[in-house]
mmCIF file of C-alpha atoms in Angstrom:
data_model
loop_
_atom_site.group_PDB
_atom_site.id
_atom_site.type_symbol
_atom_site.label_atom_id
_atom_site.label_comp_id
_atom_site.label_asym_id
_atom_site.label_seq_id
_atom_site.Cartn_x
_atom_site.Cartn_y
_atom_site.Cartn_z
ATOM 1 C CA MET T 11 98.900 123.573 73.882
ATOM 2 C CA ARG T 12 99.709 124.001 70.220
ATOM 3 C CA MET T 13 98.062 121.828 67.608
ATOM 4 C CA ARG T 14 100.728 119.604 66.083
ATOM 5 C CA ALA T 15 101.379 119.273 62.357
ATOM 6 C CA VAL T 16 101.373 115.480 62.397
ATOM 7 C CA GLY T 17 97.869 114.236 61.633
ATOM 8 C CA VAL T 18 95.924 111.252 60.452
ATOM 9 C CA ALA T 19 95.661 110.640 56.737
ATOM 10 C CA THR T 20 92.255 111.331 55.226
ATOM 11 C CA GLY T 21 92.620 109.671 51.836
ATOM 12 C CA LEU T 22 94.873 107.892 49.419
ATOM 13 C CA VAL T 23 95.632 111.029 47.364
ATOM 14 C CA ALA T 24 98.322 111.881 49.923
ATOM 15 C CA ALA T 25 100.936 109.549 48.514
ATOM 16 C CA LEU T 26 100.867 107.809 45.156
ATOM 17 C CA LEU T 27 103.748 105.712 43.948
ATOM 18 C CA ALA T 28 104.952 105.072 40.400
ATOM 19 C CA LEU T 29 105.898 101.397 40.311
ATOM 20 C CA ALA T 30 108.364 99.777 37.955
ATOM 21 C CA ALA T 31 107.863 96.922 35.562
ATOM 22 C CA CYS T 32 110.727 94.417 35.623
ATOM 23 C CA GLY T 33 112.790 96.867 37.643
ATOM 24 C CA GLU T 34 112.593 99.678 35.066
ATOM 25 C CA PRO T 35 110.978 103.073 35.892
ATOM 26 C CA VAL T 36 107.571 103.775 34.411
ATOM 27 C CA PRO T 37 105.585 107.025 34.257
ATOM 28 C CA ALA T 38 104.224 108.216 37.607
ATOM 29 C CA ALA T 39 100.465 107.698 37.444
ATOM 30 C CA PRO T 40 98.254 110.618 38.532
ATOM 31 C CA PRO T 41 95.935 109.911 41.490
ATOM 32 C CA GLU T 42 92.821 109.320 39.429
ATOM 33 C CA THR T 43 94.538 106.908 37.012
ATOM 34 C CA ALA T 44 96.789 104.946 39.354
ATOM 35 C CA SER T 45 96.361 101.197 39.121
ATOM 36 C CA THR T 46 95.223 99.304 42.200
ATOM 37 C CA SER T 47 98.444 97.313 42.204
ATOM 38 C CA GLY T 48 100.662 100.375 41.884
ATOM 39 C CA PRO T 49 100.201 102.831 44.734
ATOM 40 C CA VAL T 50 101.109 101.840 48.258
ATOM 41 C CA PRO T 51 98.219 103.082 50.459
ATOM 42 C CA SER T 52 98.938 105.005 53.636
ATOM 43 C CA ASP T 53 97.734 103.742 56.993
ATOM 44 C CA SER T 54 94.885 106.042 58.008
ATOM 45 C CA SER T 55 93.844 104.095 61.061
ATOM 46 C CA SER T 56 96.767 104.894 63.348
ATOM 47 C CA ASP T 57 97.086 107.901 65.635
ATOM 48 C CA SER T 58 99.937 110.377 65.384
ATOM 49 C CA SER T 59 101.878 108.965 68.327
ATOM 50 C CA ALA T 60 102.160 105.516 66.783
ATOM 51 C CA GLN T 61 105.067 104.310 64.703
ATOM 52 C CA PRO T 62 103.417 102.313 61.901
ATOM 53 C CA SER T 63 105.543 101.406 58.924
ATOM 54 C CA PRO T 64 104.682 99.058 56.067
ATOM 55 C CA GLU T 65 107.374 96.501 55.433
ATOM 56 C CA GLY T 66 109.824 97.530 52.744
ATOM 57 C CA SER T 67 109.988 95.817 49.396
ATOM 58 C CA ALA T 68 111.795 92.474 49.370
ATOM 59 C CA GLN T 69 114.018 93.852 46.633
ATOM 60 C CA PRO T 70 113.783 97.670 46.590
ATOM 61 C CA THR T 71 113.718 99.092 43.078
ATOM 62 C CA VAL T 72 116.940 100.832 42.058
ATOM 63 C CA ALA T 73 115.926 102.868 39.033
ATOM 64 C CA ASP T 74 119.165 104.849 38.809
ATOM 65 C CA PRO T 75 122.194 102.941 40.162
ATOM 66 C CA ASP T 76 124.533 105.860 39.412
ATOM 67 C CA HIS T 77 122.566 108.062 41.829
ATOM 68 C CA SER T 78 121.454 105.526 44.425
ATOM 69 C CA VAL T 79 122.201 105.230 48.135
ATOM 70 C CA PRO T 80 121.561 102.330 50.544
ATOM 71 C CA PRO T 81 117.811 101.760 51.025
ATOM 72 C CA PRO T 82 116.256 102.874 54.321
ATOM 73 C CA GLY T 83 115.073 100.293 56.814
ATOM 74 C CA ARG T 84 111.526 100.340 58.102
ATOM 75 C CA LEU T 85 110.541 103.344 60.174
ATOM 76 C CA THR T 86 111.055 102.769 63.895
ATOM 77 C CA LYS T 87 111.380 106.264 65.394
ATOM 78 C CA THR T 88 108.567 108.582 66.407
ATOM 79 C CA LEU T 89 107.422 111.156 63.862
ATOM 80 C CA VAL T 90 108.075 114.799 64.717
ATOM 81 C CA PRO T 91 106.562 118.018 63.346
ATOM 82 C CA PRO T 92 108.739 120.431 61.354
ATOM 83 C CA ASP T 93 108.434 123.745 63.175
ATOM 84 C CA ILE T 94 111.415 125.844 62.044
ATOM 85 C CA LEU T 95 113.738 125.908 59.037
ATOM 86 C CA VAL T 96 117.229 127.385 59.104
ATOM 87 C CA TYR T 97 118.420 128.056 55.547
ATOM 88 C CA SER T 98 121.707 129.514 54.353
ATOM 89 C CA GLN T 99 123.355 130.301 51.017
ATOM 90 C CA GLN T 100 126.354 128.281 52.224
ATOM 91 C CA ALA T 101 126.815 125.003 54.101
ATOM 92 C CA LEU T 102 125.993 125.357 57.792
ATOM 93 C CA PRO T 103 129.152 124.825 59.871
ATOM 94 C CA ASP T 104 129.073 121.760 62.128
ATOM 95 C CA LYS T 105 129.768 123.847 65.219
ATOM 96 C CA LEU T 106 126.821 126.096 64.405
ATOM 97 C CA THR T 107 124.393 123.222 63.906
ATOM 98 C CA GLU T 108 125.587 121.669 67.176
ATOM 99 C CA ARG T 109 124.827 124.923 69.017
ATOM 100 C CA ILE T 110 121.367 124.949 67.470
ATOM 101 C CA ARG T 111 120.732 121.347 68.523
ATOM 102 C CA LYS T 112 121.597 122.236 72.107
ATOM 103 C CA ALA T 113 119.425 125.360 72.196
ATOM 104 C CA LYS T 114 116.584 125.383 74.696
ATOM 105 C CA GLY T 115 113.354 124.156 73.123
ATOM 106 C CA VAL T 116 115.001 122.256 70.259
ATOM 107 C CA THR T 117 113.960 118.598 70.507
ATOM 108 C CA ASP T 118 114.854 117.193 67.067
ATOM 109 C CA THR T 119 116.839 118.361 64.027
ATOM 110 C CA GLU T 120 117.493 117.117 60.505
ATOM 111 C CA ARG T 121 120.270 118.340 58.211
ATOM 112 C CA LEU T 122 119.475 118.608 54.492
ATOM 113 C CA SER T 123 120.419 120.534 51.359
ATOM 114 C CA LEU T 124 118.034 122.969 49.675
ATOM 115 C CA ALA T 125 118.073 124.712 46.299
ATOM 116 C CA GLN T 126 115.617 126.037 43.745
ATOM 117 C CA VAL T 127 115.160 124.888 40.167
ATOM 118 C CA GLY T 128 113.281 126.710 37.427
ATOM 119 C CA ILE T 129 110.642 124.667 35.601
ATOM 120 C CA GLU T 130 108.438 126.465 33.060
ATOM 121 C CA ASN T 131 108.985 129.821 34.819
ATOM 122 C CA ARG T 132 107.992 128.279 38.170
ATOM 123 C CA VAL T 133 110.840 128.055 40.695
ATOM 124 C CA ILE T 134 110.371 125.076 43.007
ATOM 125 C CA THR T 135 112.406 124.080 46.050
ATOM 126 C CA VAL T 136 114.153 120.718 45.965
ATOM 127 C CA GLY T 137 115.719 119.073 48.990
ATOM 128 C CA ALA T 138 118.540 116.537 48.963
ATOM 129 C CA VAL T 139 117.833 114.381 51.993
ATOM 130 C CA ASP T 140 118.652 111.216 53.864
ATOM 131 C CA PRO T 141 115.472 109.227 53.085
ATOM 132 C CA ALA T 142 115.823 107.201 56.283
ATOM 133 C CA SER T 143 115.697 110.173 58.675
ATOM 134 C CA TYR T 144 114.066 113.062 56.786
ATOM 135 C CA ARG T 145 110.821 111.095 56.468
ATOM 136 C CA ARG T 146 110.223 111.506 60.223
ATOM 137 C CA PHE T 147 109.462 115.204 59.647
ATOM 138 C CA THR T 148 106.822 114.582 56.957
ATOM 139 C CA ARG T 149 103.139 113.886 57.470
ATOM 140 C CA LEU T 150 102.091 110.469 58.734
ATOM 141 C CA GLU T 151 100.786 109.205 55.415
ATOM 142 C CA SER T 152 104.041 110.203 53.696
ATOM 143 C CA ALA T 153 106.457 109.100 56.415
ATOM 144 C CA THR T 154 105.031 105.581 56.603
ATOM 145 C CA LEU T 155 104.972 104.948 52.866
ATOM 146 C CA GLN T 156 108.031 102.721 52.886
ATOM 147 C CA GLU T 157 108.336 102.197 49.154
ATOM 148 C CA ALA T 158 108.394 105.959 48.511
ATOM 149 C CA TRP T 159 111.622 106.325 50.499
ATOM 150 C CA GLU T 160 113.094 103.233 48.879
ATOM 151 C CA ARG T 161 112.429 104.945 45.554
ATOM 152 C CA VAL T 162 114.201 108.100 46.686
ATOM 153 C CA ALA T 163 117.154 106.015 47.851
ATOM 154 C CA GLY T 164 117.135 104.268 44.471
ATOM 155 C CA GLY T 165 117.701 107.536 42.604
ATOM 156 C CA GLU T 166 114.144 108.717 41.961
ATOM 157 C CA LEU T 167 112.325 111.826 43.088
ATOM 158 C CA ALA T 168 109.391 112.254 45.488
ATOM 159 C CA ILE T 169 107.236 115.308 44.829
ATOM 160 C CA ASP T 170 104.095 117.035 46.011
ATOM 161 C CA PRO T 171 101.217 115.360 44.112
ATOM 162 C CA ALA T 172 99.778 118.492 42.490
ATOM 163 C CA LEU T 173 103.158 119.715 41.242
ATOM 164 C CA GLY T 174 104.224 116.307 39.984
ATOM 165 C CA LYS T 175 101.121 115.881 37.900
ATOM 166 C CA LYS T 176 101.456 119.385 36.461
ATOM 167 C CA LEU T 177 105.176 119.392 35.654
ATOM 168 C CA GLN T 178 106.224 115.844 34.753
ATOM 169 C CA ASP T 179 106.760 114.875 31.129
ATOM 170 C CA ASP T 180 105.009 112.024 29.317
ATOM 171 C CA GLN T 181 107.513 109.495 30.644
ATOM 172 C CA GLY T 182 107.195 110.530 34.274
ATOM 173 C CA TYR T 183 110.442 112.535 34.416
ATOM 174 C CA LEU T 184 111.071 116.001 35.791
ATOM 175 C CA LYS T 185 113.777 118.260 34.389
ATOM 176 C CA LEU T 186 115.418 119.906 37.393
ATOM 177 C CA GLY T 187 116.228 123.313 35.985
ATOM 178 C CA ASN T 188 115.336 125.526 33.049
ATOM 179 C CA ASP T 189 118.802 125.047 31.538
ATOM 180 C CA GLU T 190 118.803 123.139 28.268
ATOM 181 C CA ASP T 191 121.309 120.682 29.793
ATOM 182 C CA ALA T 192 119.613 120.345 33.201
ATOM 183 C CA GLU T 193 119.402 116.889 34.750
ATOM 184 C CA GLN T 194 116.227 114.817 34.431
ATOM 185 C CA VAL T 195 115.052 112.685 37.359
ATOM 186 C CA HIS T 196 112.315 110.077 37.272
ATOM 187 C CA ILE T 197 109.379 110.655 39.615
ATOM 188 C CA GLY T 198 109.122 107.632 41.907
ATOM 189 C CA ALA T 199 106.472 108.885 44.329
ATOM 190 C CA TYR T 200 103.860 111.510 44.937
ATOM 191 C CA THR T 201 104.198 112.432 48.609
ATOM 192 C CA PHE T 202 103.526 115.544 50.655
ATOM 193 C CA GLN T 203 106.750 117.125 51.885
ATOM 194 C CA VAL T 204 107.500 119.480 54.756
ATOM 195 C CA PRO T 205 106.433 123.112 54.247
ATOM 196 C CA ARG T 206 108.750 125.125 51.918
ATOM 197 C CA VAL T 207 109.964 121.912 50.214
ATOM 198 C CA ASP T 208 108.283 120.809 46.978
ATOM 199 C CA ALA T 209 110.293 117.705 46.097
ATOM 200 C CA VAL T 210 113.166 115.604 47.425
ATOM 201 C CA VAL T 211 115.994 113.513 46.020
ATOM 202 C CA ASN T 212 118.747 111.639 47.817
ATOM 203 C CA GLU T 213 122.086 113.161 48.802
ATOM 204 C CA LYS T 214 123.961 111.681 45.841
ATOM 205 C CA TRP T 215 121.611 113.540 43.499
ATOM 206 C CA GLY T 216 122.222 116.652 45.584
ATOM 207 C CA GLU T 217 125.910 116.464 44.721
ATOM 208 C CA ALA T 218 125.176 115.919 41.019
ATOM 209 C CA LEU T 219 122.850 118.929 40.957
ATOM 210 C CA GLY T 220 125.488 121.209 42.439
ATOM 211 C CA MET T 221 123.593 121.965 45.634
ATOM 212 C CA ARG T 222 125.284 123.618 48.599
ATOM 213 C CA LEU T 223 125.349 120.490 50.722
ATOM 214 C CA GLY T 224 124.120 120.772 54.280
ATOM 215 C CA ASN T 225 122.867 124.353 53.957
ATOM 216 C CA ALA T 226 119.584 123.795 55.807
ATOM 217 C CA LEU T 227 118.330 122.427 59.114
ATOM 218 C CA LEU T 228 114.819 121.306 60.047
ATOM 219 C CA ILE T 229 113.934 121.822 63.697
ATOM 220 C CA SER T 230 111.163 120.470 65.903
ATOM 221 C CA THR T 231 110.415 122.355 69.104
ATOM 222 C CA GLY T 232 108.294 119.818 70.984
ATOM 223 C CA PHE T 233 105.810 121.668 73.155
ATOM 224 C CA ASP T 234 107.771 124.909 73.185
ATOM 225 C CA SER T 235 106.506 127.826 71.117
ATOM 226 C CA PRO T 236 108.269 127.990 67.734
ATOM 227 C CA GLN T 237 108.190 131.783 67.946
ATOM 228 C CA VAL T 238 110.193 131.759 71.183
ATOM 229 C CA VAL T 239 112.656 129.156 69.896
ATOM 230 C CA GLN T 240 112.984 131.092 66.616
ATOM 231 C CA ASP T 241 114.306 134.103 68.515
ATOM 232 C CA ARG T 242 116.868 131.963 70.338
ATOM 233 C CA ILE T 243 118.110 130.404 67.117
ATOM 234 C CA GLN T 244 118.269 133.769 65.333
ATOM 235 C CA ASP T 245 120.536 135.005 68.122
ATOM 236 C CA ILE T 246 122.812 131.997 67.517
ATOM 237 C CA VAL T 247 123.059 132.225 63.714
ATOM 238 C CA GLY T 248 122.937 135.995 63.290
ATOM 239 C CA LYS T 249 120.537 138.246 61.411
ATOM 240 C CA ASP T 250 121.685 137.326 57.898
ATOM 241 C CA LEU T 251 120.598 133.668 57.986
ATOM 242 C CA SER T 252 117.004 132.668 57.321
ATOM 243 C CA VAL T 253 115.254 131.293 60.412
ATOM 244 C CA GLN T 254 111.608 130.823 59.516
ATOM 245 C CA ILE T 255 108.606 129.243 61.179
ATOM 246 C CA LEU T 256 107.126 126.581 58.918
ATOM 247 C CA GLY T 257 103.463 126.773 58.064
ATOM 248 C CA PRO T 258 101.138 127.121 55.087
ATOM 249 C CA ASP T 259 102.330 130.684 54.435
ATOM 250 C CA LEU T 260 105.788 132.226 54.211
ATOM 251 C CA ASP T 261 107.084 133.791 57.394
ATOM 252 C CA PRO T 262 106.982 137.525 56.487
ATOM 253 C CA ASP T 263 109.572 138.401 59.120
ATOM 254 C CA ALA T 264 112.200 135.908 57.961
ATOM 255 C CA VAL T 265 114.971 136.387 55.437
ATOM 256 C CA GLN T 266 114.420 133.994 52.512
ATOM 257 C CA THR T 267 117.087 132.517 50.243
ATOM 258 C CA ALA T 268 116.947 132.018 46.469
ATOM 259 C CA PHE T 269 119.648 129.600 45.296
ATOM 260 C CA LEU T 270 119.073 128.581 41.699
ATOM 261 C CA THR T 271 120.651 125.334 40.536
ATOM 262 C CA GLY T 272 120.329 123.067 37.523
ATOM 263 C CA GLY T 273 123.009 124.065 35.015
ATOM 264 C CA SER T 274 125.320 126.734 33.645
ATOM 265 C CA VAL T 275 122.700 129.489 33.496
ATOM 266 C CA ALA T 276 121.775 128.889 37.121
ATOM 267 C CA GLN T 277 125.423 129.170 38.132
ATOM 268 C CA ALA T 278 125.744 132.480 36.291
ATOM 269 C CA VAL T 279 122.651 133.975 37.903
ATOM 270 C CA GLY T 280 123.949 134.026 41.476
ATOM 271 C CA THR T 281 122.292 133.502 44.862
ATOM 272 C CA PHE T 282 120.358 136.177 46.695
ATOM 273 C CA SER T 283 118.382 136.661 49.876
ATOM 274 C CA TYR T 284 115.025 138.411 49.912
ATOM 275 C CA ARG T 285 112.090 139.423 52.069
ATOM 276 C CA VAL T 286 108.383 139.089 51.363
ATOM 277 C CA ILE T 287 106.791 142.532 50.999
ATOM 278 C CA GLY T 288 103.175 141.627 50.225
ATOM 279 C CA GLY T 289 101.045 141.669 47.124
ATOM 280 C CA GLY T 290 102.909 138.654 45.748
ATOM 281 C CA ARG T 291 106.148 140.653 45.572
ATOM 282 C CA ILE T 292 109.589 140.244 47.105
ATOM 283 C CA ALA T 293 112.469 142.591 47.905
ATOM 284 C CA PRO T 294 115.781 140.998 46.817
ATOM 285 C CA ASP T 295 119.031 141.882 48.539
ATOM 286 C CA PRO T 296 119.999 145.321 47.139
ATOM 287 C CA ALA T 297 123.633 144.234 46.844
ATOM 288 C CA TRP T 298 122.645 141.353 44.527
ATOM 289 C CA VAL T 299 120.442 143.674 42.456
ATOM 290 C CA SER T 300 123.270 146.196 42.155
ATOM 291 C CA SER T 301 125.721 143.500 41.013
ATOM 292 C CA HIS T 302 123.478 141.539 38.652
ATOM 293 C CA ILE T 303 120.626 143.687 37.333
ATOM 294 C CA ARG T 304 121.161 146.383 34.689
ATOM 295 C CA THR T 305 119.031 148.745 32.623
ATOM 296 C CA GLU T 306 120.424 148.968 29.103
ATOM 297 C CA PRO T 307 119.190 149.783 25.576
ATOM 298 C CA VAL T 308 118.425 146.955 23.134
ATOM 299 C CA PRO T 309 117.009 146.958 19.600
ATOM 300 C CA ILE T 310 113.245 147.232 19.083
ATOM 301 C CA LEU T 311 112.279 147.295 22.790
ATOM 302 C CA GLY T 312 114.387 150.269 23.867
ATOM 303 C CA SER T 313 115.556 150.150 27.516
ATOM 304 C CA VAL T 314 115.163 146.865 29.392
ATOM 305 C CA THR T 315 115.995 145.913 32.982
ATOM 306 C CA CYS T 316 117.361 142.370 33.104
ATOM 307 C CA HIS T 317 120.137 140.207 34.532
ATOM 308 C CA THR T 318 123.535 141.210 33.136
ATOM 309 C CA VAL T 319 124.196 137.686 31.885
ATOM 310 C CA MET T 320 121.098 137.764 29.665
ATOM 311 C CA ILE T 321 121.291 141.229 28.111
ATOM 312 C CA PRO T 322 123.993 140.418 25.483
ATOM 313 C CA GLN T 323 122.006 137.430 24.221
ATOM 314 C CA LEU T 324 118.756 139.369 24.225
ATOM 315 C CA ARG T 325 120.407 142.189 22.293
ATOM 316 C CA ALA T 326 121.824 139.701 19.757
ATOM 317 C CA ALA T 327 118.440 138.028 19.266
ATOM 318 C CA LEU T 328 116.647 141.322 18.729
ATOM 319 C CA ARG T 329 119.362 142.569 16.371
ATOM 320 C CA GLU T 330 118.908 139.449 14.227
ATOM 321 C CA VAL T 331 115.134 139.918 14.294
ATOM 322 C CA GLN T 332 115.768 143.389 12.858
ATOM 323 C CA THR T 333 118.257 142.133 10.277
ATOM 324 C CA GLU T 334 115.754 139.530 9.066
ATOM 325 C CA GLY T 335 113.095 142.198 8.541
ATOM 326 C CA LEU T 336 110.917 140.914 11.379
ATOM 327 C CA ALA T 337 111.042 143.900 13.727
ATOM 328 C CA ASP T 338 107.349 144.623 13.175
ATOM 329 C CA LYS T 339 106.535 141.193 14.641
ATOM 330 C CA ILE T 340 107.551 142.419 18.117
ATOM 331 C CA HIS T 341 105.417 145.193 19.600
ATOM 332 C CA PRO T 342 107.331 147.395 22.087
ATOM 333 C CA GLY T 343 104.081 148.704 23.583
ATOM 334 C CA GLU T 344 103.102 145.122 24.501
ATOM 335 C CA TYR T 345 106.366 144.252 26.250
ATOM 336 C CA ALA T 346 105.632 143.299 29.891
ATOM 337 C CA GLY T 347 109.115 143.457 31.363
ATOM 338 C CA CYS T 348 112.021 141.274 32.367
ATOM 339 C CA PHE T 349 113.168 141.772 35.975
ATOM 340 C CA TYR T 350 110.071 141.621 38.144
ATOM 341 C CA PRO T 351 110.732 140.202 41.642
ATOM 342 C CA ARG T 352 107.551 138.339 42.499
ATOM 343 C CA PHE T 353 105.917 134.993 43.163
ATOM 344 C CA ILE T 354 103.855 133.017 40.674
ATOM 345 C CA ALA T 355 100.261 134.173 41.196
ATOM 346 C CA ASN T 356 98.569 132.543 44.205
ATOM 347 C CA THR T 357 101.728 130.637 45.222
ATOM 348 C CA THR T 358 104.889 131.137 47.260
ATOM 349 C CA GLN T 359 107.056 129.966 44.351
ATOM 350 C CA LEU T 360 109.290 132.510 42.672
ATOM 351 C CA SER T 361 109.018 133.346 38.998
ATOM 352 C CA LEU T 362 112.164 133.345 36.865
ATOM 353 C CA HIS T 363 111.396 137.023 36.331
ATOM 354 C CA SER T 364 112.663 137.430 39.919
ATOM 355 C CA PHE T 365 116.123 136.477 38.630
ATOM 356 C CA GLY T 366 115.898 138.771 35.595
ATOM 357 C CA ILE T 367 116.327 135.978 33.036
ATOM 358 C CA ALA T 368 112.839 135.939 31.481
ATOM 359 C CA LEU T 369 110.799 138.384 29.433
ATOM 360 C CA ASP T 370 107.243 138.628 28.092
ATOM 361 C CA LEU T 371 106.516 139.860 24.558
ATOM 362 C CA ASN T 372 103.312 140.722 22.665
ATOM 363 C CA VAL T 373 101.225 140.021 25.760
ATOM 364 C CA PRO T 374 97.609 140.604 24.574
ATOM 365 C CA GLY T 375 97.710 138.014 21.803
ATOM 366 C CA ASN T 376 99.759 135.400 23.631
ATOM 367 C CA GLN T 377 97.880 134.402 26.773
ATOM 368 C CA ARG T 378 98.425 131.250 28.859
ATOM 369 C CA GLY T 379 96.923 128.075 27.450
ATOM 370 C CA THR T 380 96.707 129.374 23.870
ATOM 371 C CA VAL T 381 98.681 128.737 20.689
ATOM 372 C CA GLY T 382 99.374 132.448 20.611
ATOM 373 C CA GLU T 383 100.278 134.789 17.790
ATOM 374 C CA MET T 384 104.047 134.923 18.220
ATOM 375 C CA ASP T 385 105.806 134.801 14.860
ATOM 376 C CA ARG T 386 107.549 131.425 14.621
ATOM 377 C CA ASP T 387 110.581 132.840 12.802
ATOM 378 C CA VAL T 388 111.090 135.195 15.756
ATOM 379 C CA VAL T 389 110.756 132.216 18.092
ATOM 380 C CA GLU T 390 113.470 130.323 16.216
ATOM 381 C CA ILE T 391 115.827 133.290 16.385
ATOM 382 C CA PHE T 392 115.350 133.531 20.146
ATOM 383 C CA LYS T 393 116.008 129.802 20.501
ATOM 384 C CA LYS T 394 119.205 130.205 18.491
ATOM 385 C CA TRP T 395 120.388 132.805 21.020
ATOM 386 C CA GLY T 396 119.765 130.670 24.100
ATOM 387 C CA PHE T 397 116.106 131.173 24.969
ATOM 388 C CA ALA T 398 113.363 128.650 25.673
ATOM 389 C CA TRP T 399 109.845 129.549 24.555
ATOM 390 C CA GLY T 400 106.749 129.122 26.732
ATOM 391 C CA GLY T 401 104.716 128.145 23.697
ATOM 392 C CA ASP T 402 106.436 124.746 23.774
ATOM 393 C CA TRP T 403 105.189 123.905 27.271
ATOM 394 C CA GLY T 404 102.363 121.529 28.106
ATOM 395 C CA TYR T 405 100.365 124.457 29.466
ATOM 396 C CA THR T 406 101.495 127.067 26.985
ATOM 397 C CA ASP T 407 102.705 130.584 27.762
ATOM 398 C CA PRO T 408 103.511 131.942 24.279
ATOM 399 C CA MET T 409 104.405 135.466 25.486
ATOM 400 C CA HIS T 410 107.210 134.062 27.649
ATOM 401 C CA PHE T 411 110.892 133.604 26.762
ATOM 402 C CA GLU T 412 113.502 132.556 29.300
ATOM 403 C CA MET T 413 117.254 132.080 29.090
ATOM 404 C CA ASN T 414 118.099 128.358 29.049
ATOM 405 C CA ARG T 415 121.726 128.281 27.905
ATOM 406 C CA LEU T 416 124.775 130.496 27.676
ATOM 407 C CA VAL T 417 125.665 131.635 24.148
ATOM 408 C CA GLU T 418 128.838 133.532 23.329
ATOM 409 C CA VAL T 419 128.018 136.843 21.668
ATOM 410 C CA ARG T 420 130.743 138.377 19.469
#
């Protein structure tokens, strides 16, 4: 008999909630600094077959009325483990999802929307979910934290604790996308999500973010082997859709989907499928590479291989660097590339280099966590031409520039 994913909570770090004062959102407190009156503790005394659920707030906080949905009631249904994820670049047709639900070995399903957003070169996966039903697929200590799901319904975001602490700004907000005009969402809760999902918002936020609504399906297989059920579902959906077994590591045999959202740059980049090929690298769909990635000459650096949408702006920035007499401030021999399809080191999160919209300059003198040696006049020129600079981040990366807005080049 397989060990099930639903387990008993072992500590309060699993789910920490940012509470509001007088109904207004406040910064999400990290685990070690959370006030005793703020976080709602999980129930660690119940077994996995129970259905515990703290009572909801008398008046659930609605931090963002423009992006709120009705609050969920208290949890009454049994929790189920997430065993398989079906993920498509487009919305899953209703007839297809119905066939999946009826497949042998499928005991529970949950429809949701998935997309990726770029945050400081790290691409995280965000789900737009129904907070009342999606919670059943999360771990016990997350599923039973009633106020967390009220916060999601009220227009806030729930995120994996480690990521939330690392990426949120000083006011407890997260910018969902590397675009300059990307939406910002307040973090309402730190909660563990299902595998392959880093953070969740409600379905109204999913619409605002431009997600492909209903493009994913969580599946629980009961006591049947996920591997056997995976084969059945793959036969139903065809070989081009991602059907992956959920666990701590990516399923190396499954097709993965990269769908960047969060603004105009994300829309211009395009969506691609890819496979994991080991060593932290991925193999994007060759058709997407052929349509979107080019090798072209630019000033100072010579030939670069980048996304077609970025090359004109990169060329314009480098031409102005030359015109301003600053060409010697960029060292071609220390250029570390643009298009490099890979994960962030020691993670399963894509780098923006995988999309060909980031580049690294003057690497030796501009390491992570340092002020760096990048000439600030060069930095300002790159910003003028639609690039964000890693030296501005909380954990600096001064070699790194990434496209964050579209600029017309004449």
